[in-house]
Structures are given as C-alpha cells and as structure tokens.
Short mmCIF file of C-alpha atoms in Angstrom, two decimals:
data_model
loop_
_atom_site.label_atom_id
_atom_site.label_comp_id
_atom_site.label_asym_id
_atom_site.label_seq_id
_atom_site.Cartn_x
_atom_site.Cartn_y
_atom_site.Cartn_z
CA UNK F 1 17.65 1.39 19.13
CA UNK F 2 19.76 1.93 16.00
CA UNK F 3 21.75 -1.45 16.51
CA UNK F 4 17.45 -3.31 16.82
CA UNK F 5 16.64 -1.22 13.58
CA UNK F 6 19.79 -2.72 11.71
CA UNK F 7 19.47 -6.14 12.75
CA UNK F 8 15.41 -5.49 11.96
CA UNK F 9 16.26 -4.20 8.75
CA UNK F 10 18.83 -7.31 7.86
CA UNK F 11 16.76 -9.70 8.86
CA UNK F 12 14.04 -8.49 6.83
CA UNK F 13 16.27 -8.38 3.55
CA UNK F 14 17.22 -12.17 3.98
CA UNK F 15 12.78 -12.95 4.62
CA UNK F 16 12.86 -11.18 1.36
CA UNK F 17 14.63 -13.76 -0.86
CA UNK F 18 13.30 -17.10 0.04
CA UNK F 19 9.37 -14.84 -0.08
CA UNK F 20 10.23 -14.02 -3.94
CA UNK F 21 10.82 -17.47 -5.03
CA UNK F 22 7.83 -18.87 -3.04
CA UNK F 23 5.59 -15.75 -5.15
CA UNK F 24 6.93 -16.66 -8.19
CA UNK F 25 6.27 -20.30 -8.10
CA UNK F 26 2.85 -19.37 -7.16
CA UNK F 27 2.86 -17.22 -9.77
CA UNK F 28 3.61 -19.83 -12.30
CA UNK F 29 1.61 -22.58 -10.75
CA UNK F 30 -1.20 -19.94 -11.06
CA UNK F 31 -0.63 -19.06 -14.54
CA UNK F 32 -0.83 -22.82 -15.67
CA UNK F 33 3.08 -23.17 -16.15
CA UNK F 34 3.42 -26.90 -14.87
CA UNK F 35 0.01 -27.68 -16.68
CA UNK F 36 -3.57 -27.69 -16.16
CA UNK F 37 -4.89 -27.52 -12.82
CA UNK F 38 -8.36 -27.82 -11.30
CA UNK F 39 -10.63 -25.29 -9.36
CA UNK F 40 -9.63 -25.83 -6.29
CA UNK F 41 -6.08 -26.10 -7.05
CA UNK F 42 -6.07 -22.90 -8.60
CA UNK F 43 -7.75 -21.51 -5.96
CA UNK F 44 -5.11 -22.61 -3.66
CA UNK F 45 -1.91 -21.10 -5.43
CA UNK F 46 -3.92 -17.80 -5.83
CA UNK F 47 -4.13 -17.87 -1.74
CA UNK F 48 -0.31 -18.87 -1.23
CA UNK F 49 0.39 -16.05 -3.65
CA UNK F 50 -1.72 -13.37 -1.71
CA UNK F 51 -0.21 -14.47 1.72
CA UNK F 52 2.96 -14.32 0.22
CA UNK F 53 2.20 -10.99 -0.98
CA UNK F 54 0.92 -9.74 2.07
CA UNK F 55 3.63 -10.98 4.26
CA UNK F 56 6.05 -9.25 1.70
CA UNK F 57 4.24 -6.12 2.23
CA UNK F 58 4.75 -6.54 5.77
CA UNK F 59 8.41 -7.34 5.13
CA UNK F 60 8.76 -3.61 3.47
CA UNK F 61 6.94 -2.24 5.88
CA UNK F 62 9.90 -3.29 8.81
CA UNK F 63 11.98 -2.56 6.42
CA UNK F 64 10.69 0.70 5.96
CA UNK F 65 10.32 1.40 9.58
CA UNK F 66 14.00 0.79 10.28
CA UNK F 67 15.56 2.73 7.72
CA UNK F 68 13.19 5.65 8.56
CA UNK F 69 14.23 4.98 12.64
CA UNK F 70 17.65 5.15 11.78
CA UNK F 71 16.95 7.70 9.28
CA UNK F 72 18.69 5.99 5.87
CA UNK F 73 15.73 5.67 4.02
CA UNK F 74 16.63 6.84 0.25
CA UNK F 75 14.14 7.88 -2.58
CA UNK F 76 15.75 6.72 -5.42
CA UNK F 77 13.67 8.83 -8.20
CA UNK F 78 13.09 8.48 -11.76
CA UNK F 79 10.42 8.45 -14.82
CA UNK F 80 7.61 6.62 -14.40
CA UNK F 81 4.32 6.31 -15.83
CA UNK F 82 1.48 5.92 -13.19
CA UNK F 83 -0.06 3.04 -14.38
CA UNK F 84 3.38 1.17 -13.63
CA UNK F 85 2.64 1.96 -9.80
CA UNK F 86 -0.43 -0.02 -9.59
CA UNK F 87 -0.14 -2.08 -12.73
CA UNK F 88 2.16 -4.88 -10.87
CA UNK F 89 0.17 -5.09 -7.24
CA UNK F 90 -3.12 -5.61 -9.56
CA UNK F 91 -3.78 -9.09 -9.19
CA UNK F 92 -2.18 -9.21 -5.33
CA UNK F 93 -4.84 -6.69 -4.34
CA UNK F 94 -7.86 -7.24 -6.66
CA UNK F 95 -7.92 -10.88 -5.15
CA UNK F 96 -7.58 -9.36 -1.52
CA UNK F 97 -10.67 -7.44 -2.40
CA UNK F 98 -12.71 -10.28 -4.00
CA UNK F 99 -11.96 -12.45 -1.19
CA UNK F 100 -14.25 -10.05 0.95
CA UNK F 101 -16.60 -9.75 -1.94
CA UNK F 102 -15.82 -6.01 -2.34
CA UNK F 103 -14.95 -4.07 -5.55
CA UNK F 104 -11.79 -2.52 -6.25
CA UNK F 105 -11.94 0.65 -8.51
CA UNK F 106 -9.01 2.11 -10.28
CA UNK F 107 -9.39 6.24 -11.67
CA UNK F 108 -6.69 8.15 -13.48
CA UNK F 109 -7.02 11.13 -14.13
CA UNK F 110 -6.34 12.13 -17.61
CA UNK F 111 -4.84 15.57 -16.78
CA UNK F 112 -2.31 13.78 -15.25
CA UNK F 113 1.02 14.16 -16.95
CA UNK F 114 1.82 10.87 -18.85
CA UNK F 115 5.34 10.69 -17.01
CA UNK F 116 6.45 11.51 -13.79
CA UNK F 117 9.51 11.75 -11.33
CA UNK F 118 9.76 9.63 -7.97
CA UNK F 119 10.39 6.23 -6.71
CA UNK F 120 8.19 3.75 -7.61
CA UNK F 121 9.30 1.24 -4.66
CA UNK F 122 8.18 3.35 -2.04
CA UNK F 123 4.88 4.40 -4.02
CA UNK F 124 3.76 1.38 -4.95
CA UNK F 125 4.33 0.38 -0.72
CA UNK F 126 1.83 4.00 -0.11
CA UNK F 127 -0.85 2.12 -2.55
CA UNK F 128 -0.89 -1.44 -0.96
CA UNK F 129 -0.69 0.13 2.78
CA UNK F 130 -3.83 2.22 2.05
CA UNK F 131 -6.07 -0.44 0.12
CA UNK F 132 -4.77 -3.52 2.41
CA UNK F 133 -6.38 -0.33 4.92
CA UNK F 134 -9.36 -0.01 3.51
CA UNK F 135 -10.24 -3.59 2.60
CA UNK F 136 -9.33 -4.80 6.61
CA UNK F 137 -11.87 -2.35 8.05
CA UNK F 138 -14.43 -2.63 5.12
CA UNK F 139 -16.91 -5.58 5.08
CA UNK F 140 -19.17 -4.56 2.13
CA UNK F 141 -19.46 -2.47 -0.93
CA UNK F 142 -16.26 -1.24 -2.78
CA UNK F 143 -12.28 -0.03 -2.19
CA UNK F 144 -11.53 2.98 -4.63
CA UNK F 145 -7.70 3.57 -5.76
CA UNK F 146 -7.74 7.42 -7.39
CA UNK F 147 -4.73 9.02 -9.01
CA UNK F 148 -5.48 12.91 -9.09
CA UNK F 149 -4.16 16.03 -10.42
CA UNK F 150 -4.37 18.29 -7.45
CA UNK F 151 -3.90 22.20 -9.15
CA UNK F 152 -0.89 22.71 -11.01
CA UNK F 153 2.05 21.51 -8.81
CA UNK F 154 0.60 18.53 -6.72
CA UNK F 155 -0.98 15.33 -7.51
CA UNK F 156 -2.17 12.67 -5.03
CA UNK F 157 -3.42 9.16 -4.59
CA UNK F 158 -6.13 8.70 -3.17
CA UNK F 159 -7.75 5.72 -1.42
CA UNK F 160 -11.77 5.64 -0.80
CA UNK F 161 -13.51 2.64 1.34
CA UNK F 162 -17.20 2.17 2.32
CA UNK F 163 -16.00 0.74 5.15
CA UNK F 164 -16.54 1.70 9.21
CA UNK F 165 -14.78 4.95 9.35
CA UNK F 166 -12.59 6.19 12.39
CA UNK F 167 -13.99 8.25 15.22
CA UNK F 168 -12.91 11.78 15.39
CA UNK F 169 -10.67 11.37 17.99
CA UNK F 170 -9.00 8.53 16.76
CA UNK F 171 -7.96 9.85 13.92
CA UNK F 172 -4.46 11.35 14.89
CA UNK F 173 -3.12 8.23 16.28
CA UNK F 174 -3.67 5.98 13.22
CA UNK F 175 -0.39 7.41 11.88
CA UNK F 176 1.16 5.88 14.54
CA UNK F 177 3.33 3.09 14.51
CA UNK F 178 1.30 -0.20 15.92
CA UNK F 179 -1.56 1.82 16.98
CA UNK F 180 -4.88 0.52 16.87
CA UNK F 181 -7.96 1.72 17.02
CA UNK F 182 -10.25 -0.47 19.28
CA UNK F 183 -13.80 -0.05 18.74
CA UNK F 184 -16.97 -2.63 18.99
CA UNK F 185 -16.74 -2.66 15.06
CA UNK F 186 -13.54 -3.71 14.67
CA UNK F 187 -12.14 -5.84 17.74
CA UNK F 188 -12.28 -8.86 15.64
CA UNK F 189 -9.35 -7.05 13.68
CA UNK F 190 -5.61 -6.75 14.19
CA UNK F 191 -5.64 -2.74 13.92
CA UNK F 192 -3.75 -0.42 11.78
CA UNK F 193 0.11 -2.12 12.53
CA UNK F 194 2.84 -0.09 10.88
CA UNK F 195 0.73 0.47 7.58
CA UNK F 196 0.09 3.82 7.66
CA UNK F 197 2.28 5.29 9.76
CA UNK F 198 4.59 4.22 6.76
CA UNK F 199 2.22 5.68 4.64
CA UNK F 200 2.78 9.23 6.93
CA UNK F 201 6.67 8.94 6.95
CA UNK F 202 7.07 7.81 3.39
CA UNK F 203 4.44 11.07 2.54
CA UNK F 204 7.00 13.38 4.38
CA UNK F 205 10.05 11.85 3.26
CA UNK F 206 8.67 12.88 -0.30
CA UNK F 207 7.87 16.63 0.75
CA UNK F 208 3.88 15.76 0.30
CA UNK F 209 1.18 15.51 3.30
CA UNK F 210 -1.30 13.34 4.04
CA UNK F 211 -5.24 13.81 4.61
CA UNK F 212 -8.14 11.93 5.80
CA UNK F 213 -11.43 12.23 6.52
CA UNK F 214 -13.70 10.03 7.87
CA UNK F 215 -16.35 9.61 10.17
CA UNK F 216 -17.53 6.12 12.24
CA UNK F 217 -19.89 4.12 10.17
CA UNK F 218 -19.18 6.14 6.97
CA UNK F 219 -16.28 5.09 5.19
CA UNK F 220 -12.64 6.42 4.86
CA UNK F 221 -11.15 8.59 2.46
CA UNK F 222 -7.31 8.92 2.16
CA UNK F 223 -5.24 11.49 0.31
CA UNK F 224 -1.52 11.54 -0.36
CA UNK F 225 -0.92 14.58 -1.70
CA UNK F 226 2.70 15.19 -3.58
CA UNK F 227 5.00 17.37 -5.76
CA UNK F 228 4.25 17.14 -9.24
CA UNK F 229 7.83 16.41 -10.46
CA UNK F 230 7.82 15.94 -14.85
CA UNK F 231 10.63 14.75 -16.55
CA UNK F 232 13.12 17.20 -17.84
CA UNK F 233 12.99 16.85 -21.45
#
C-alpha cells in the first residue's frame, strides 16, 4: 500500500508539469495574448482552461490522498490574507458555476482578522473540493463560498448550495474516499470521488472539524471550522 501511494503520488507530480503549461497557454490565449479572437474561440480556451483546472484539482486530490495514506502530508504555514485563498481559483470556479447557469457568491466577514496563519495550498484545495461539490449536485439557483469568524478562536469556510441535499443516512459516508451516494437524483453523476474525504483529512490534519447539514431536496451546507492562528507581530 505505501509502495501504490508513492508511485501514486510520483506519478501525479510529473501530470502536474505538462497540466501547468497547458493552463497557462489557455490562460494567455484567453486573455488575448496571441491577438484577438472570436466568440467561439474564446469560448473554447475558457473550456480547455476549466478542464485543465479541474483535472489539476483532481491531480492534488491523489496527491493528497497518498501523502495522507502514507501519512507525509506537511502544512507548510504562513501569513496570508483570505482573499489570496479564493482570489486565484476565481475565474476556474466562477466559469464552472456559469456553465450550469448558477451563481457563485463570495462573503467575508469583516471581523475576520486581515492576516492569518496556515497553508494556503491545502486551503485553497478545501475551497475548490467543496464548490466543485456543490455545483455537481446543484442544477439551479446559486453556490455560496462564506469565510466566517466563528467566536474568538475559530474561523471557518463555509460552502452553501441549493442543490439536492444528502439523505440522513448518507451523510457519514460522503467523507469517504470514492464513496458515492446513489440516489434517483443524482445517478446521472459520478458521486463524491476523493473530494471531500480530502476535505475531512485535510480539516483534521489542521486540528479543525468539519460539519454539514443537509437534508434531500434542500440544499447542502458545509462548514470547515479551524484555529484562528494571527500573525505574531
């Protein structure tokens, strides 16, 4: 098992390379770069740049899995600003959210402290797992990201969907690794892969939990809850 995680976890790092160049042509193509493009050529380096994306999310998420499996995953932790979390997967998951014609709503709260402690890698992986989440298994209305002060010591992020909810009894196995949940509402889908049981190791690995509640038909709503770690000035 630990020899499968390693050569997992090396493959992954070489997908990684050849992924960043294609995303950053994309990028550029998108941005006008090589000159003036038309609608639907535009349209098309927007979608190579969100598979891309995607795929790389996946990538982290083996990656992830590995390192947790053979237990060397490392927080590497300093300053950050929250808006630096998000700020970067913007455009990945804002077009991920239009493409299903939902609305993606960012919140931070301004008793938040400006700067923070923690490792912005492994954060930013909690954000896109939960709202890649909640835009699969949400057909209509909106995908809300929150960033929350939660009492003095704790903040959390916190992902809201109007989307079909999980059943009661379903609920404890999403944090597993490849589960799905298979329901008439969803069997189109692929299920919940390795996305949030990242999510759940990545939570512990950081000393916070994770909460959800949800019912079928009525939307999820999931909280990461942390350590409120400031700067030592």
């Amino acid at each position: 098992s630990r020899l499968k995680s390693q050569l997992l976890a090396n493959l992954s790092h070489d997908l990684r390379s050849p992924l960043g160049a294609i995303i950053g042509y994309a990028e550029m193509l998108k941005e006008g770069s090589f000159g003036p493009m038309n609608e639907n050529q535009e349209k098309a380096a927007a979608e190579i740049l969100d598979g891309a994306n995607q795929l790389l999310s996946f990538i982290n998420n083996l990656i992830g899995q590995a390192q947790i499996e053979t237990g060397r995953i490392v927080l590497r932790e300093y300053p950050f600003k929250v808006d630096e979390i998000v700020g970067p997967l913007l455009s990945t998951l804002n077009f991920h959210a239009y493409k299903k014609g939902l609305k993606l709503v960012e919140y931070i709260d301004p008793a938040l402290p400006q700067k923070q402690v923690g490792d912005q890698f492994w954060l930013r992986q909690i954000v896109m797992n939960l709202v890649h989440n909640a835009v699969k298994f949400t057909e209509k209305g909106s995908v809300t990201v929150r960033f929350i002060k939660r009492g003095k010591d704790y903040w959390a992020i916190q992902v809201i969907d109007t989307g079909i909810g999980i059943p009661l009894e379903a609920q404890k196995r999403v944090f597993e690794a490849f589960e799905q949940v298979n329901s008439m509402e969803n069997s189109k889908q692929s299920g919940f892969g390795l996305g949030l049981s990242i999510v759940a190791k990545l939570t512990s690995s950081m000393n916070g939990k994770i909460e959800l509640e949800s019912e079928a038909g009525k939307g999820c709503t999931f909280t990461v809850v942390l350590p409120l770690k400031e700067p030592i000035k």
